[in-house]
Short mmCIF file of C-alpha atoms in Angstrom, two decimals:
data_model
loop_
_atom_site.label_atom_id
_atom_site.label_comp_id
_atom_site.label_asym_id
_atom_site.label_seq_id
_atom_site.Cartn_x
_atom_site.Cartn_y
_atom_site.Cartn_z
CA MET Q 1 15.06 3.99 -13.03
CA LYS Q 2 18.68 2.88 -12.87
CA GLY Q 3 21.08 2.92 -9.98
CA SER Q 4 20.61 2.54 -6.26
CA ILE Q 5 18.79 5.42 -4.56
CA ARG Q 6 19.32 6.45 -0.95
CA LEU Q 7 16.36 7.97 0.88
CA ASP Q 8 17.30 9.13 4.36
CA THR Q 9 18.76 6.10 6.17
CA ILE Q 10 17.37 3.35 3.92
CA THR Q 11 18.98 2.37 0.64
CA ILE Q 12 16.44 1.21 -1.92
CA ASP Q 13 17.08 -0.82 -5.04
CA PRO Q 14 16.28 0.14 -8.64
CA ILE Q 15 12.61 0.04 -9.60
CA THR Q 16 11.77 -1.40 -13.01
CA ILE Q 17 8.77 -1.23 -15.30
CA ASP Q 18 8.25 -4.73 -16.70
CA PRO Q 19 5.95 -5.76 -19.55
CA ILE Q 20 3.08 -8.15 -18.78
CA ALA Q 21 2.94 -10.18 -21.97
CA SER Q 22 -0.15 -12.19 -21.03
CA PHE Q 23 -2.04 -8.96 -20.29
CA SER Q 24 -1.12 -7.39 -23.64
CA SER Q 25 -2.39 -7.67 -27.21
CA SER Q 26 -1.93 -6.02 -30.58
CA THR Q 27 -4.06 -3.10 -29.37
CA ILE Q 28 -3.33 -2.90 -25.63
CA GLN Q 29 0.03 -2.71 -23.88
CA SER Q 30 0.24 -3.62 -20.18
CA SER Q 31 3.23 -3.10 -17.90
CA ILE Q 32 3.83 -3.23 -14.16
CA LEU Q 33 5.76 -0.83 -11.94
CA ARG Q 34 7.70 -3.17 -9.67
CA LEU Q 35 7.74 -1.29 -6.38
CA ASP Q 36 8.09 -4.68 -4.70
CA LYS Q 37 11.75 -4.66 -5.83
CA LEU Q 38 12.46 -1.47 -3.90
CA HIS Q 39 13.39 -3.00 -0.52
CA PRO Q 40 12.88 -6.40 1.12
CA ILE Q 41 11.12 -4.93 4.19
CA VAL Q 42 10.05 -1.34 3.49
CA SER Q 43 8.52 -2.81 0.37
CA GLY Q 44 6.56 -1.19 -2.39
CA ASN Q 45 4.57 1.93 -1.66
CA LYS Q 46 5.31 1.83 2.08
CA TRP Q 47 8.53 3.85 1.92
CA PHE Q 48 6.94 6.49 -0.30
CA LYS Q 49 4.04 6.92 2.13
CA LEU Q 50 6.27 6.96 5.21
CA ARG Q 51 9.18 9.12 4.01
CA TYR Q 52 7.73 12.55 4.87
CA TYR Q 53 6.16 11.36 8.13
CA ILE Q 54 9.54 10.17 9.37
CA GLU Q 55 11.14 13.41 8.24
CA ASP Q 56 8.44 15.38 10.08
CA ALA Q 57 8.76 13.26 13.24
CA ILE Q 58 12.51 13.86 13.36
CA ALA Q 59 11.99 17.59 12.73
CA HIS Q 60 9.65 17.67 15.74
CA ASN Q 61 12.22 15.86 17.91
CA ALA Q 62 9.96 12.86 18.41
CA SER Q 63 11.49 9.94 20.25
CA THR Q 64 8.73 7.49 19.30
CA ILE Q 65 6.59 6.88 16.23
CA ALA Q 66 3.23 5.18 16.70
CA SER Q 67 0.70 3.95 14.19
CA PHE Q 68 -2.29 1.68 13.76
CA GLY Q 69 -3.25 -1.40 11.79
CA GLY Q 70 -4.65 -4.86 11.60
CA PRO Q 71 -2.83 -8.12 12.33
CA TYR Q 72 -1.62 -8.44 8.70
CA SER Q 73 -0.50 -4.83 8.27
CA ASN Q 74 2.42 -4.36 5.86
CA HIS Q 75 2.44 -0.73 6.97
CA LEU Q 76 3.32 -1.64 10.56
CA VAL Q 77 6.15 -3.96 9.49
CA ALA Q 78 7.64 -1.24 7.28
CA LEU Q 79 7.21 1.39 9.98
CA ALA Q 80 8.91 -0.79 12.59
CA PHE Q 81 11.95 -1.25 10.36
CA ALA Q 82 12.08 2.42 9.31
CA ALA Q 83 11.86 3.55 12.93
CA LYS Q 84 14.67 1.19 13.91
CA GLU Q 85 16.86 2.51 11.08
CA ASN Q 86 16.24 6.07 12.31
CA SER Q 87 16.91 5.20 15.99
CA LEU Q 88 13.30 5.86 16.97
CA LYS Q 89 11.12 3.82 19.29
CA CYS Q 90 7.95 2.45 17.78
CA ILE Q 91 4.45 1.52 18.96
CA GLY Q 92 1.86 -0.37 16.96
CA TYR Q 93 -1.79 -0.20 18.01
CA ILE Q 94 -3.36 -3.41 16.73
CA ARG Q 95 -6.95 -4.09 15.69
CA ALA Q 96 -6.97 -7.42 17.53
CA THR Q 97 -6.96 -8.81 21.07
CA LYS Q 98 -4.14 -10.40 23.05
CA GLU Q 99 -6.05 -13.66 22.83
CA ASP Q 100 -5.83 -13.71 19.02
CA ALA Q 101 -2.98 -15.71 17.53
CA ILE Q 102 -0.10 -13.37 16.71
CA THR Q 103 0.47 -13.25 12.96
CA PRO Q 104 3.83 -13.54 11.19
CA SER Q 105 3.52 -9.86 10.23
CA LEU Q 106 3.21 -8.78 13.86
CA GLN Q 107 6.02 -11.10 14.88
CA GLU Q 108 8.25 -9.42 12.32
CA ALA Q 109 7.27 -5.92 13.47
CA GLN Q 110 7.99 -6.97 17.04
CA ALA Q 111 11.41 -8.32 16.00
CA TYR Q 112 12.30 -4.86 14.67
CA GLY Q 113 11.48 -3.36 18.07
CA MET Q 114 7.83 -2.38 17.74
CA GLN Q 115 5.88 -2.39 21.00
CA LEU Q 116 2.49 -3.96 20.28
CA GLU Q 117 -0.63 -2.64 21.97
CA PHE Q 118 -3.69 -4.80 21.33
CA MET Q 119 -6.78 -2.59 21.26
CA GLY Q 120 -9.45 -5.08 20.21
CA ARG Q 121 -11.92 -4.33 17.45
CA THR Q 122 -14.98 -2.81 19.14
CA HIS Q 123 -13.47 0.53 20.20
CA PHE Q 124 -10.42 0.57 17.97
CA GLN Q 125 -11.59 3.40 15.72
CA ALA Q 126 -12.62 5.64 18.63
CA ILE Q 127 -9.30 5.12 20.44
CA LYS Q 128 -7.37 5.77 17.23
CA ASN Q 129 -9.27 8.98 16.51
CA ASP Q 130 -8.64 10.21 20.05
CA LEU Q 131 -4.88 9.63 19.79
CA LEU Q 132 -4.69 11.30 16.38
CA LYS Q 133 -6.66 14.27 17.72
CA LYS Q 134 -4.04 14.73 20.43
CA LYS Q 135 -1.35 14.82 17.75
CA ASN Q 136 -3.27 17.44 15.80
CA ASN Q 137 -3.49 19.53 18.96
CA GLY Q 138 0.31 19.50 19.23
CA ASN Q 139 0.52 17.13 22.20
CA HIS Q 140 3.06 14.95 20.37
CA GLU Q 141 5.67 17.66 20.95
CA GLN Q 142 5.15 17.29 24.70
CA SER Q 143 4.89 13.51 24.82
CA GLY Q 144 7.58 12.79 22.24
CA VAL Q 145 5.21 10.40 20.45
CA TYR Q 146 4.44 11.08 16.79
CA TYR Q 147 1.25 9.39 15.53
CA ILE Q 148 0.64 8.23 11.95
CA ASP Q 149 -2.78 7.09 10.78
CA GLU Q 150 -3.40 3.59 9.36
CA GLY Q 151 -1.56 2.89 6.12
CA GLY Q 152 0.07 6.33 6.23
CA TYR Q 153 -3.28 7.97 5.48
CA GLY Q 154 -2.99 11.76 5.46
CA ALA Q 155 -1.44 14.70 3.64
CA LEU Q 156 2.18 13.67 4.16
CA GLY Q 157 1.48 10.10 3.09
CA THR Q 158 -0.21 11.40 -0.06
CA LYS Q 159 2.72 13.74 -0.74
CA GLY Q 160 5.08 10.80 -0.57
CA ALA Q 161 2.87 8.59 -2.74
CA ALA Q 162 2.84 11.28 -5.42
CA THR Q 163 6.58 10.72 -5.88
CA ILE Q 164 5.92 7.15 -7.09
CA LEU Q 165 5.19 8.49 -10.57
CA ASN Q 166 8.15 9.93 -12.43
CA GLU Q 167 9.18 10.71 -15.98
CA HIS Q 168 9.16 7.00 -16.90
CA CYS Q 169 5.43 6.79 -16.17
CA LYS Q 170 4.22 9.69 -18.32
CA ASP Q 171 3.62 7.69 -21.50
CA TYR Q 172 0.89 5.53 -19.94
CA THR Q 173 -2.75 6.33 -20.56
CA THR Q 174 -4.13 4.30 -17.64
CA ILE Q 175 -2.66 3.81 -14.18
CA ILE Q 176 -4.34 1.23 -11.98
CA ALA Q 177 -3.61 0.38 -8.36
CA ALA Q 178 -5.02 -1.44 -5.35
CA VAL Q 179 -6.81 0.71 -2.77
CA GLY Q 180 -6.64 0.18 0.98
CA THR Q 181 -6.82 3.50 2.82
CA GLY Q 182 -6.71 5.36 -0.51
CA THR Q 183 -3.50 7.23 0.35
CA MET Q 184 -1.46 5.88 -2.54
CA LEU Q 185 -4.27 6.38 -5.05
CA ALA Q 186 -4.71 10.00 -3.92
CA GLY Q 187 -0.99 10.60 -4.48
CA LEU Q 188 -1.19 9.03 -7.92
CA ILE Q 189 -4.19 11.20 -8.80
CA ASN Q 190 -2.38 14.33 -7.63
CA ALA Q 191 0.73 13.45 -9.68
CA ALA Q 192 -1.00 12.19 -12.83
CA ALA Q 193 -0.78 14.07 -16.11
CA PRO Q 194 -4.05 15.38 -17.61
CA HIS Q 195 -4.17 12.60 -20.23
CA GLN Q 196 -3.86 9.80 -17.67
CA ASN Q 197 -6.83 7.87 -16.28
CA ILE Q 198 -6.43 6.71 -12.67
CA ILE Q 199 -8.33 3.60 -11.56
CA GLY Q 200 -8.45 2.13 -8.07
CA ILE Q 201 -9.39 -1.42 -7.07
CA PRO Q 202 -10.62 -1.41 -3.43
CA ILE Q 203 -9.49 -4.46 -1.47
CA LEU Q 204 -11.67 -3.70 1.55
CA LYS Q 205 -15.43 -3.81 1.92
CA ASN Q 206 -15.50 -0.02 2.41
CA GLU Q 207 -17.35 0.94 -0.75
CA ALA Q 208 -19.52 3.49 1.03
CA SER Q 209 -16.69 5.65 2.40
CA ILE Q 210 -13.49 5.17 0.42
CA GLU Q 211 -14.24 7.63 -2.41
CA ALA Q 212 -14.86 10.47 0.05
CA GLU Q 213 -11.73 9.57 2.00
CA ILE Q 214 -9.64 9.78 -1.17
CA LYS Q 215 -11.15 13.11 -2.19
CA THR Q 216 -10.19 14.71 1.13
CA LEU Q 217 -6.52 14.09 0.19
CA LEU Q 218 -6.66 15.56 -3.31
CA ILE Q 219 -5.09 18.89 -4.20
CA ASP Q 220 -7.91 19.33 -6.70
CA SER Q 221 -11.02 17.47 -5.53
CA THR Q 222 -12.55 17.75 -9.01
CA LYS Q 223 -9.75 15.77 -10.65
CA PRO Q 224 -11.33 12.60 -12.08
CA PHE Q 225 -10.61 9.04 -11.01
CA ARG Q 226 -12.58 5.83 -10.91
CA LEU Q 227 -13.02 3.07 -8.35
CA ILE Q 228 -14.05 -0.35 -9.61
CA HIS Q 229 -15.60 -2.41 -6.83
CA GLY Q 230 -16.34 -6.09 -6.56
CA PHE Q 231 -12.83 -7.54 -6.47
CA HIS Q 232 -12.17 -7.59 -2.71
CA GLN Q 233 -12.90 -11.36 -2.56
CA GLY Q 234 -14.89 -10.97 0.64
CA GLY Q 235 -12.79 -8.35 2.44
CA TYR Q 236 -9.32 -7.59 3.75
CA ALA Q 237 -6.96 -10.57 3.38
CA LYS Q 238 -9.88 -12.79 2.35
CA THR Q 239 -9.18 -15.25 -0.43
CA ASN Q 240 -10.61 -18.18 -2.36
CA PRO Q 241 -9.36 -20.98 -4.63
CA ALA Q 242 -9.88 -18.94 -7.81
CA LEU Q 243 -7.62 -16.15 -6.53
CA ILE Q 244 -4.92 -18.61 -5.41
CA ASP Q 245 -5.03 -20.38 -8.78
CA PHE Q 246 -4.72 -17.05 -10.56
CA MET Q 247 -1.73 -15.96 -8.43
CA ASN Q 248 0.07 -19.24 -9.10
CA GLN Q 249 -0.64 -19.02 -12.83
CA LEU Q 250 0.60 -15.42 -12.89
CA TRP Q 251 3.87 -16.55 -11.33
CA GLU Q 252 4.24 -19.38 -13.82
CA THR Q 253 3.64 -17.16 -16.85
CA GLU Q 254 5.10 -13.78 -15.78
CA LYS Q 255 7.24 -14.45 -12.68
CA ILE Q 256 5.34 -11.68 -10.88
CA PRO Q 257 4.84 -12.42 -7.17
CA SER Q 258 1.54 -11.21 -5.77
CA ASP Q 259 -0.18 -11.36 -2.40
CA ILE Q 260 -3.64 -12.23 -1.12
CA VAL Q 261 -4.21 -8.79 0.40
CA TYR Q 262 -3.39 -6.30 -2.36
CA THR Q 263 -1.64 -7.18 -5.61
CA GLY Q 264 -3.28 -10.57 -6.15
CA LYS Q 265 -6.70 -8.93 -6.12
CA LEU Q 266 -5.46 -6.01 -8.21
CA LEU Q 267 -3.99 -8.18 -10.97
CA TYR Q 268 -7.01 -10.50 -10.87
CA ALA Q 269 -9.17 -7.42 -11.46
CA VAL Q 270 -7.02 -6.15 -14.33
CA ASN Q 271 -7.11 -9.56 -16.00
CA SER Q 272 -10.90 -9.72 -15.63
CA LEU Q 273 -11.33 -6.21 -17.05
CA LEU Q 274 -9.13 -7.08 -20.02
CA GLN Q 275 -11.25 -10.14 -20.73
CA GLU Q 276 -14.36 -7.94 -20.62
CA ASN Q 277 -12.77 -5.51 -23.13
CA TYR Q 278 -13.06 -2.75 -20.54
CA PHE Q 279 -10.03 -0.78 -21.79
CA LYS Q 280 -10.05 1.19 -25.03
CA GLU Q 281 -7.94 0.07 -27.98
CA GLY Q 282 -4.57 1.81 -27.90
CA SER Q 283 -4.47 1.89 -24.09
CA LYS Q 284 -1.09 1.76 -22.41
CA ILE Q 285 -1.78 0.38 -18.94
CA LEU Q 286 0.58 0.73 -15.98
CA VAL Q 287 -0.24 -1.52 -13.03
CA ILE Q 288 1.30 -0.44 -9.71
CA HIS Q 289 2.79 -3.36 -7.78
CA SER Q 290 2.59 -1.91 -4.28
CA GLY Q 291 4.77 -4.62 -2.70
CA GLY Q 292 4.20 -6.08 0.74
CA LEU Q 293 3.91 -9.85 0.38
CA GLN Q 294 3.81 -10.60 4.12
CA GLY Q 295 0.13 -11.50 4.04
CA ASN Q 296 0.98 -14.68 2.15
CA ARG Q 297 2.66 -16.05 5.26
CA SER Q 298 -0.77 -16.78 6.69
CA LEU Q 299 -1.35 -19.39 3.99
CA PRO Q 300 -0.55 -23.09 4.54
CA SER Q 301 2.85 -24.12 3.24
CA GLY Q 302 2.71 -25.07 -0.42
CA THR Q 303 -0.41 -23.05 -1.23
CA LEU Q 304 1.63 -20.78 -3.49
CA VAL Q 305 4.32 -22.07 -5.86
CA TYR Q 306 6.70 -19.18 -5.12
#
């Protein structure tokens, strides 16, 4: 993964696979795919999930891209920057009210030119589904607004996420990633070789629906994968002292930055599973660092040592 790569209008930096010494032993090798190094703003998996949506929006002569998310959405920050770089207007429909304190993530999206529309929480899902239905009916070609579901969920987001895995990832027996909407995990499942086990760690309290949502995005719905629940720490962007202590220790020992929304919970889960001897001897584990550290900005100064 050497050399700078240019995807459309955004130049991304080399992606490395780094060993995680403290997660490895004489019988298990653990490494991490550092998607967080890809770009300072369109960080981690966000570019992969957005790349084909932006291409499709431009092909349909859209003047505006709109999407949906919560107040700590890395997806909306990345989309705002990507839209700006492609000379497109941008709208973010927010699962919050105008009365809620604006988060650093939303401030950043706004700084890149995103128009924020606060939809509240009660009817957010219904409004979102209505807008996406209009897109599916072709109304975006008349309005000039191209809608993308939360987190890039959908066929094009999955297609992009499948390009995360390349020839450097084929030697690994286990690939493990955080799960929000499930878009990235679906792409990883679609791209995985037959010998590779794909494991997802949900970071939302959506245990009842997430497996079905992932399966709707699979090319082959019978392709196996596993979700391991119980590591969401109370829900989206929820945290506790044990998680913060773990993230700080991980930085001290491995110099891997993690966040309270996705990668902190993912790596906490992997560490716990290793301690429980969950993985078979001889396993070669690849952890996907999906980037997006903006959620940490909600923490009091000094909470994290990096």
